[in-house]
Amino acid sequence: MPEFGFGLDIGAYSIKFACLKRVKKEVQLVDLALEKGTEPANIKSDIDRILQANKLKEAEMVCSVAGPSVVVRYADFPDMSENEVMGAVTLESERFLPFRLEDVNLDLQILRGARETKGKMQVMIVAARKEIIKKRLDFLEAGAWTPLAIDVDALSIANCFEREGVTSANAIALLNMGAAFTNLCIIEENLPCFTRDIPVGGNTITSHIQKRIGVPPEEAEELKINIGLATETEGIDKEKITKVNDAIREILEVFLKEIRYSFDFHQSQAKGKIIEKIYVSGGTGILKNIDKFLSAELGAPVEIWNPLRILPSPKEVIDKWQAVSPVFAVSLGLAYKGLEYA
Ligand SMILES: Nc1ncnc2c1ncn2[C@@H]1O[C@H](COP(=O)(O)OP(=O)(O)OP(=O)(O)O)[C@@H](O)[C@H]1O
Ligand SMILES: [Mg+2]
């Protein structure tokens, strides 16, 4: 009997669903779904169809949260049990968290592996405000889906990336550029070591184009997708192209400031290694020429990451979704997590 994992990524612009199965030791893609909108009803029929096609009665969903209601912190502790760490964190919560303890759900993970040193261990502390967790649970309830776990967008991309088996002596940055947020996760030795959400994404770009050029939102969105940072687009005059390019660049400058600040902060940490490569995912990662732009500005190679490339997948699913594959990074990371519970 194959075991299944279901990931549901509820974004500000679209909802993404990924279904994986484990057959013996191999993980395979079953199917994907993507719908614009933010309501369960937008994607319900796609999910029902996928479940039926695989003779599945229900999907135990892993979903995620992001944004200012979520923080991920890394702290060193002397060797102790997870319970003892939890005791220490709750006792001195204000040292670790910008929230009141009673307002959040708290989770811990001891980061085992290469970063452990004798007598000392690193712990990842995750806190999410209860109201955002409730929003996710309400969403699942409205769709009649069973919750299995709630993860964090930035950690989910790291979970998905881990399967690529990319090893590096330095650090790697994962940037999931969505609509409301860009999730940043820096990984070293295959473990996350810096996690942050930057409040800049495709929405910010579209509304800036709208303002700068004086067009309605739908037209601004279309201009963004058709032109992006390309300097030539068939059927559009040079002047308009330059205006769109400039408007996008103005927003990306703000974004770059935040990224540089984060990279500098990471590198100033005890073992902060240099960022060797940047992998970009998310809908805004498909913006034309964004890889060239980011690479030139950040001085590191940038790859638009296709999280399906290492995953054995049905041909029809690949044919349908290949062009927008970076959008599925979070949902795939969540589905992988679902498989861990199976
Ligand atoms: N081909 C494209 N070129 C440029 N931008 C695109 C393209 N396709 C989608 N986008 C933009 O990507 C964004 C949506 O990406 P994504 O689905 O990753 O976001 P989300 O997960 O819904 O949002 P968030 O994670 O911020 O809550 C939108 O702003 C959309 O305009
Ligand atoms: Mg997203």
Coordinates of C-alpha atoms and ligand atoms in Angstrom, one line a residue:
M1 CA 0.0 0.0 0.0
P2 CA 1.5 3.4 -0.9
E3 CA 1.5 6.0 1.7
F4 CA 0.4 9.5 0.8
G5 CA 1.4 13.1 1.9
F6 CA -0.8 16.1 1.2
G7 CA 0.5 19.7 1.3
L8 CA -1.8 22.7 1.1
D9 CA -0.2 26.1 0.6
I10 CA -2.7 28.9 1.3
G11 CA -1.2 32.1 -0.2
A12 CA -2.4 35.7 -0.5
Y13 CA -2.8 35.2 -4.3
S14 CA -3.4 31.5 -4.9
I15 CA -3.8 28.1 -3.2
K16 CA -1.5 25.3 -4.1
F17 CA -2.0 21.6 -3.4
A18 CA 0.6 18.8 -3.8
C19 CA 0.0 15.1 -3.3
L20 CA 3.0 12.7 -3.0
K21 CA 3.2 9.0 -2.4
R22 CA 5.8 6.7 -1.1
V23 CA 6.2 3.5 -3.1
K24 CA 8.7 1.3 -1.3
K25 CA 11.5 3.7 -0.6
E26 CA 10.8 6.1 -3.5
V27 CA 8.8 9.2 -3.2
Q28 CA 6.7 10.0 -6.3
L29 CA 4.5 12.9 -7.3
V30 CA 0.8 12.0 -7.6
D31 CA -0.7 15.3 -8.7
L32 CA -0.8 19.1 -8.2
A33 CA -3.4 21.7 -8.2
L34 CA -3.3 25.5 -8.3
E35 CA -6.2 28.0 -8.1
K36 CA -6.3 31.7 -7.7
G37 CA -8.2 33.0 -4.7
T38 CA -8.1 32.5 -1.0
E39 CA -11.2 30.5 -0.3
P40 CA -11.4 26.7 0.3
A41 CA -14.1 26.5 -2.4
N42 CA -11.6 27.7 -5.0
I43 CA -9.6 24.5 -4.8
K44 CA -12.1 22.0 -3.3
S45 CA -13.2 20.4 -6.5
D46 CA -9.5 19.9 -7.7
I47 CA -8.6 18.1 -4.5
D48 CA -11.8 16.0 -4.6
R49 CA -11.0 15.0 -8.2
I50 CA -7.4 14.0 -7.2
L51 CA -8.6 12.0 -4.2
Q52 CA -11.2 10.2 -6.2
A53 CA -8.7 9.3 -9.0
N54 CA -6.5 7.7 -6.4
K55 CA -9.3 6.0 -4.5
L56 CA -8.6 8.0 -1.4
K57 CA -11.3 8.9 1.1
E58 CA -9.7 11.8 2.8
A59 CA -6.6 14.0 2.8
E60 CA -4.9 14.7 6.1
M61 CA -3.5 18.1 5.3
V62 CA -0.2 19.8 6.2
C63 CA -0.5 23.5 5.8
S64 CA 1.6 26.5 6.7
V65 CA 1.8 30.0 8.1
A66 CA 4.0 33.0 7.3
G67 CA 4.3 36.7 7.9
P68 CA 4.6 38.9 10.9
S69 CA 2.6 36.6 13.1
V70 CA 5.3 33.9 12.9
V71 CA 8.9 34.0 14.1
V72 CA 11.7 31.4 13.9
R73 CA 14.6 32.0 16.1
Y74 CA 17.9 30.0 16.6
A75 CA 19.5 29.8 20.0
D76 CA 22.3 27.8 21.6
F77 CA 21.7 25.7 24.7
P78 CA 23.8 23.4 26.8
D79 CA 23.0 19.7 26.2
M80 CA 19.5 19.0 27.6
S81 CA 16.3 17.3 26.7
E82 CA 13.6 18.9 24.5
N83 CA 11.4 19.2 27.6
E84 CA 14.1 21.1 29.4
V85 CA 14.6 23.5 26.5
M86 CA 10.8 24.1 26.4
G87 CA 10.9 24.9 30.1
A88 CA 13.8 27.3 29.6
V89 CA 12.1 29.1 26.6
T90 CA 8.8 29.5 28.4
L91 CA 10.5 30.7 31.5
E92 CA 12.4 33.4 29.7
S93 CA 10.1 33.8 26.6
E94 CA 10.8 37.5 26.3
R95 CA 14.4 36.7 25.6
F96 CA 13.5 34.6 22.6
L97 CA 10.2 35.9 21.3
P98 CA 8.6 39.2 20.3
F99 CA 5.2 37.9 21.4
R100 CA 3.5 37.2 24.7
L101 CA 3.7 33.5 25.5
E102 CA -0.1 33.2 26.0
D103 CA -0.7 34.5 22.5
V104 CA 1.4 31.9 20.6
N105 CA 1.8 28.3 19.8
L106 CA 5.3 27.2 20.4
D107 CA 7.4 24.5 18.8
L108 CA 11.0 23.5 19.1
Q109 CA 13.5 21.5 17.2
I110 CA 16.9 20.5 18.3
L111 CA 19.1 20.8 15.2
R112 CA 21.1 17.6 15.3
G113 CA 24.0 16.9 12.9
A114 CA 27.0 18.8 11.8
R115 CA 26.3 21.9 13.8
E116 CA 26.3 20.1 17.2
T117 CA 29.4 20.6 19.3
K118 CA 30.4 18.9 22.5
G119 CA 28.2 20.1 25.4
K120 CA 26.3 22.5 23.2
M121 CA 23.4 22.3 20.8
Q122 CA 21.4 24.6 18.6
V123 CA 17.7 24.8 18.9
M124 CA 15.2 26.2 16.4
I125 CA 12.3 28.0 18.2
V126 CA 9.1 28.5 16.2
A127 CA 6.3 30.7 17.5
A128 CA 3.1 31.4 15.7
R129 CA 0.3 33.6 16.9
K130 CA -2.8 31.6 17.9
E131 CA -5.1 33.7 15.7
I132 CA -3.2 32.8 12.5
I133 CA -3.2 29.1 13.5
K134 CA -7.0 29.4 14.0
K135 CA -7.4 30.9 10.5
R136 CA -5.7 27.9 9.0
L137 CA -7.8 25.5 11.1
D138 CA -10.9 27.3 10.1
F139 CA -9.9 27.1 6.4
L140 CA -9.4 23.3 6.7
E141 CA -12.6 22.9 8.5
A142 CA -14.5 24.8 5.8
G143 CA -13.0 22.5 3.2
A144 CA -13.8 19.4 5.3
W145 CA -10.1 18.5 5.4
T146 CA -8.4 17.0 8.4
P147 CA -5.4 18.9 9.8
L148 CA -2.3 16.9 10.3
A149 CA 0.3 19.6 11.0
I150 CA 1.0 23.3 10.5
D151 CA 4.5 24.3 9.3
V152 CA 6.1 27.6 8.3
D153 CA 6.5 28.6 4.6
A154 CA 10.2 29.3 4.9
L155 CA 10.9 26.0 6.6
S156 CA 8.8 24.2 4.2
I157 CA 10.9 25.3 1.2
A158 CA 14.0 24.2 3.1
N159 CA 12.3 20.8 3.7
C160 CA 11.6 20.5 0.0
F161 CA 15.1 21.6 -1.0
E162 CA 16.7 19.1 1.3
R163 CA 15.5 16.3 -1.1
E164 CA 17.6 17.8 -3.9
G165 CA 20.7 16.4 -2.1
V166 CA 22.7 19.6 -2.9
T167 CA 25.7 19.8 -0.7
S168 CA 27.8 22.9 -0.2
A169 CA 30.7 23.9 2.1
N170 CA 29.1 27.3 2.2
A171 CA 25.6 28.7 2.8
I172 CA 22.7 28.5 0.3
A173 CA 19.8 31.0 0.3
L174 CA 16.3 30.0 -0.6
L175 CA 14.0 32.8 -1.6
N176 CA 10.3 32.0 -2.1
M177 CA 8.9 35.2 -3.7
G178 CA 5.1 35.2 -3.4
A179 CA 2.4 37.8 -3.5
A180 CA 2.4 39.4 0.0
F181 CA 5.7 38.0 1.3
T182 CA 9.1 36.7 0.3
N183 CA 10.2 33.9 2.6
L184 CA 13.9 33.7 3.1
C185 CA 15.7 30.7 4.5
I186 CA 19.5 30.4 4.7
I187 CA 20.8 26.8 5.0
E188 CA 24.1 25.5 6.1
E189 CA 25.1 21.9 6.3
N190 CA 21.6 21.0 5.2
L191 CA 19.9 22.7 8.1
P192 CA 18.1 26.1 8.3
C193 CA 20.1 28.7 10.2
F194 CA 18.3 32.0 9.3
T195 CA 14.6 32.4 8.6
R196 CA 12.7 35.5 7.8
D197 CA 9.7 36.8 5.9
I198 CA 10.1 40.1 4.0
P199 CA 6.9 42.0 3.3
V200 CA 7.6 42.5 -0.4
G201 CA 6.2 40.4 -3.2
G202 CA 4.2 40.4 -6.4
N203 CA 1.3 42.5 -4.9
T204 CA 3.8 45.2 -4.0
I205 CA 5.1 45.2 -7.6
T206 CA 1.7 45.3 -9.2
S207 CA 0.4 48.1 -7.1
H208 CA 3.5 50.1 -7.8
I209 CA 3.1 49.7 -11.5
Q210 CA -0.5 50.7 -11.2
K211 CA 0.5 53.9 -9.4
R212 CA 3.5 54.8 -11.5
I213 CA 1.8 54.2 -14.9
G214 CA -1.7 55.1 -13.9
V215 CA -3.4 51.9 -15.1
P216 CA -6.1 49.7 -13.4
P217 CA -4.9 46.7 -11.2
E218 CA -5.7 44.1 -13.9
E219 CA -3.7 45.9 -16.5
A220 CA -0.8 46.5 -14.1
E221 CA -0.7 42.7 -13.4
E222 CA -0.8 41.9 -17.1
L223 CA 2.1 44.4 -17.8
K224 CA 4.1 42.9 -14.9
I225 CA 3.7 39.3 -16.3
N226 CA 4.2 40.2 -20.0
I227 CA 7.1 42.5 -19.6
G228 CA 8.7 41.9 -16.2
L229 CA 12.4 42.9 -16.4
A230 CA 12.7 42.0 -20.1
T231 CA 13.9 45.0 -22.2
E232 CA 12.0 43.9 -25.3
T233 CA 8.5 42.5 -25.6
E234 CA 6.7 42.0 -28.9
G235 CA 3.8 44.4 -29.5
I236 CA 4.7 46.8 -26.6
D237 CA 6.4 50.1 -27.2
K238 CA 9.8 50.8 -25.8
E239 CA 8.6 53.7 -23.6
K240 CA 6.1 51.5 -21.8
I241 CA 8.6 48.7 -21.3
T242 CA 11.0 51.1 -19.7
K243 CA 8.4 52.4 -17.4
V244 CA 7.4 48.9 -16.3
N245 CA 11.0 47.9 -15.9
D246 CA 11.7 51.0 -13.8
A247 CA 8.6 50.5 -11.5
I248 CA 9.6 46.9 -10.9
R249 CA 13.2 47.8 -10.2
E250 CA 12.1 50.5 -7.7
I251 CA 10.3 47.9 -5.6
L252 CA 13.1 45.3 -6.0
E253 CA 15.5 47.9 -4.6
V254 CA 13.6 48.0 -1.4
F255 CA 13.5 44.2 -1.4
L256 CA 17.3 44.0 -2.0
K257 CA 18.0 46.3 0.9
E258 CA 16.2 43.8 3.2
I259 CA 18.0 40.8 1.6
R260 CA 21.4 42.4 1.9
Y261 CA 20.7 43.3 5.5
S262 CA 19.7 39.6 6.2
F263 CA 22.8 38.2 4.4
D264 CA 25.0 40.6 6.3
F265 CA 23.4 39.6 9.6
H266 CA 23.8 35.9 8.8
Q267 CA 27.5 36.4 7.9
S268 CA 28.2 38.4 11.0
Q269 CA 27.0 35.4 13.1
A270 CA 29.6 33.0 14.7
K271 CA 29.8 30.5 11.9
G272 CA 28.0 32.5 9.2
K273 CA 29.3 31.3 5.9
I274 CA 29.1 33.2 2.6
I275 CA 26.0 32.7 0.5
E276 CA 27.3 30.6 -2.4
K277 CA 24.1 30.3 -4.4
I278 CA 20.5 31.6 -4.3
Y279 CA 17.5 29.4 -5.3
V280 CA 14.4 31.4 -6.2
S281 CA 10.8 29.9 -6.1
G282 CA 7.3 31.3 -5.8
G283 CA 5.1 33.1 -8.4
T284 CA 7.2 36.2 -8.4
G285 CA 10.2 34.0 -9.1
I286 CA 8.7 33.5 -12.6
L287 CA 9.0 37.3 -13.3
K288 CA 11.0 37.7 -16.6
N289 CA 14.7 38.2 -16.0
I290 CA 14.5 38.3 -12.2
D291 CA 17.3 35.7 -12.0
K292 CA 19.7 38.0 -14.0
F293 CA 18.7 41.0 -12.0
L294 CA 19.1 39.4 -8.6
S295 CA 22.4 37.7 -9.5
A296 CA 23.9 41.0 -10.7
E297 CA 22.8 42.8 -7.6
L298 CA 23.6 40.2 -5.0
G299 CA 26.8 39.0 -6.6
A300 CA 25.9 35.3 -6.4
P301 CA 24.5 32.8 -8.9
V302 CA 20.7 32.7 -8.9
E303 CA 18.7 29.7 -10.1
I304 CA 15.0 29.7 -10.7
W305 CA 14.3 26.5 -8.8
N306 CA 12.2 23.8 -10.3
P307 CA 11.3 21.7 -7.2
L308 CA 9.9 18.9 -9.5
R309 CA 13.2 18.2 -11.2
I310 CA 14.3 15.4 -9.0
L311 CA 10.8 14.0 -8.3
P312 CA 9.5 11.0 -10.4
S313 CA 6.3 12.4 -11.8
P314 CA 3.5 11.5 -14.2
K315 CA 4.2 13.0 -17.6
E316 CA 0.8 14.7 -17.9
V317 CA 1.3 16.4 -14.5
I318 CA 4.7 17.7 -15.6
D319 CA 3.4 18.9 -19.0
K320 CA 0.6 20.8 -17.3
W321 CA 2.7 22.5 -14.5
Q322 CA 6.3 22.6 -15.7
A323 CA 6.2 26.3 -16.7
V324 CA 5.1 27.4 -13.2
S325 CA 6.8 24.7 -11.1
P326 CA 8.6 27.2 -8.7
V327 CA 5.1 28.0 -7.3
F328 CA 4.8 24.6 -5.8
A329 CA 7.9 24.7 -3.6
V330 CA 6.0 25.3 -0.3
S331 CA 3.2 22.8 -1.1
L332 CA 5.7 20.1 -2.0
G333 CA 7.7 20.7 1.2
L334 CA 4.4 20.4 3.2
A335 CA 3.5 17.2 1.4
Y336 CA 7.0 15.7 2.1
K337 CA 6.3 16.6 5.8
G338 CA 3.0 14.8 5.5
L339 CA 4.8 11.7 4.4
E340 CA 7.0 11.8 7.5
Y341 CA 3.8 11.2 9.5
A342 CA 2.5 8.4 7.3
Ligands
LIG1 N1 4.6 34.8 -14.9 C1 4.6 35.6 -13.9 N2 5.4 36.7 -13.9 C2 5.5 37.5 -12.9 N3 4.8 37.4 -11.7 C3 4.0 36.3 -11.6 C4 3.8 35.4 -12.7 N4 2.9 34.4 -12.3 C5 2.5 34.8 -11.1 N5 3.1 35.9 -10.7 C6 2.9 36.6 -9.4 O1 3.3 35.8 -8.4 C7 2.5 36.1 -7.2 C8 1.8 34.8 -6.7 O2 2.8 33.9 -6.3 P1 2.5 32.8 -5.2 O3 1.4 32.0 -5.7 O4 3.8 32.2 -4.9 O5 2.0 33.7 -4.0 P2 1.2 33.3 -2.7 O6 1.7 32.0 -2.2 O7 -0.3 33.3 -3.1 O8 1.4 34.5 -1.8 P3 2.1 34.6 -0.3 O9 3.0 33.5 -0.2 O10 2.8 35.9 -0.4 O11 0.9 34.7 0.6 C9 1.5 37.1 -7.7 O12 1.9 38.4 -7.2 C10 1.5 37.0 -9.2 O13 1.2 38.3 -9.8
MG2 MG 3.3 31.7 -0.8

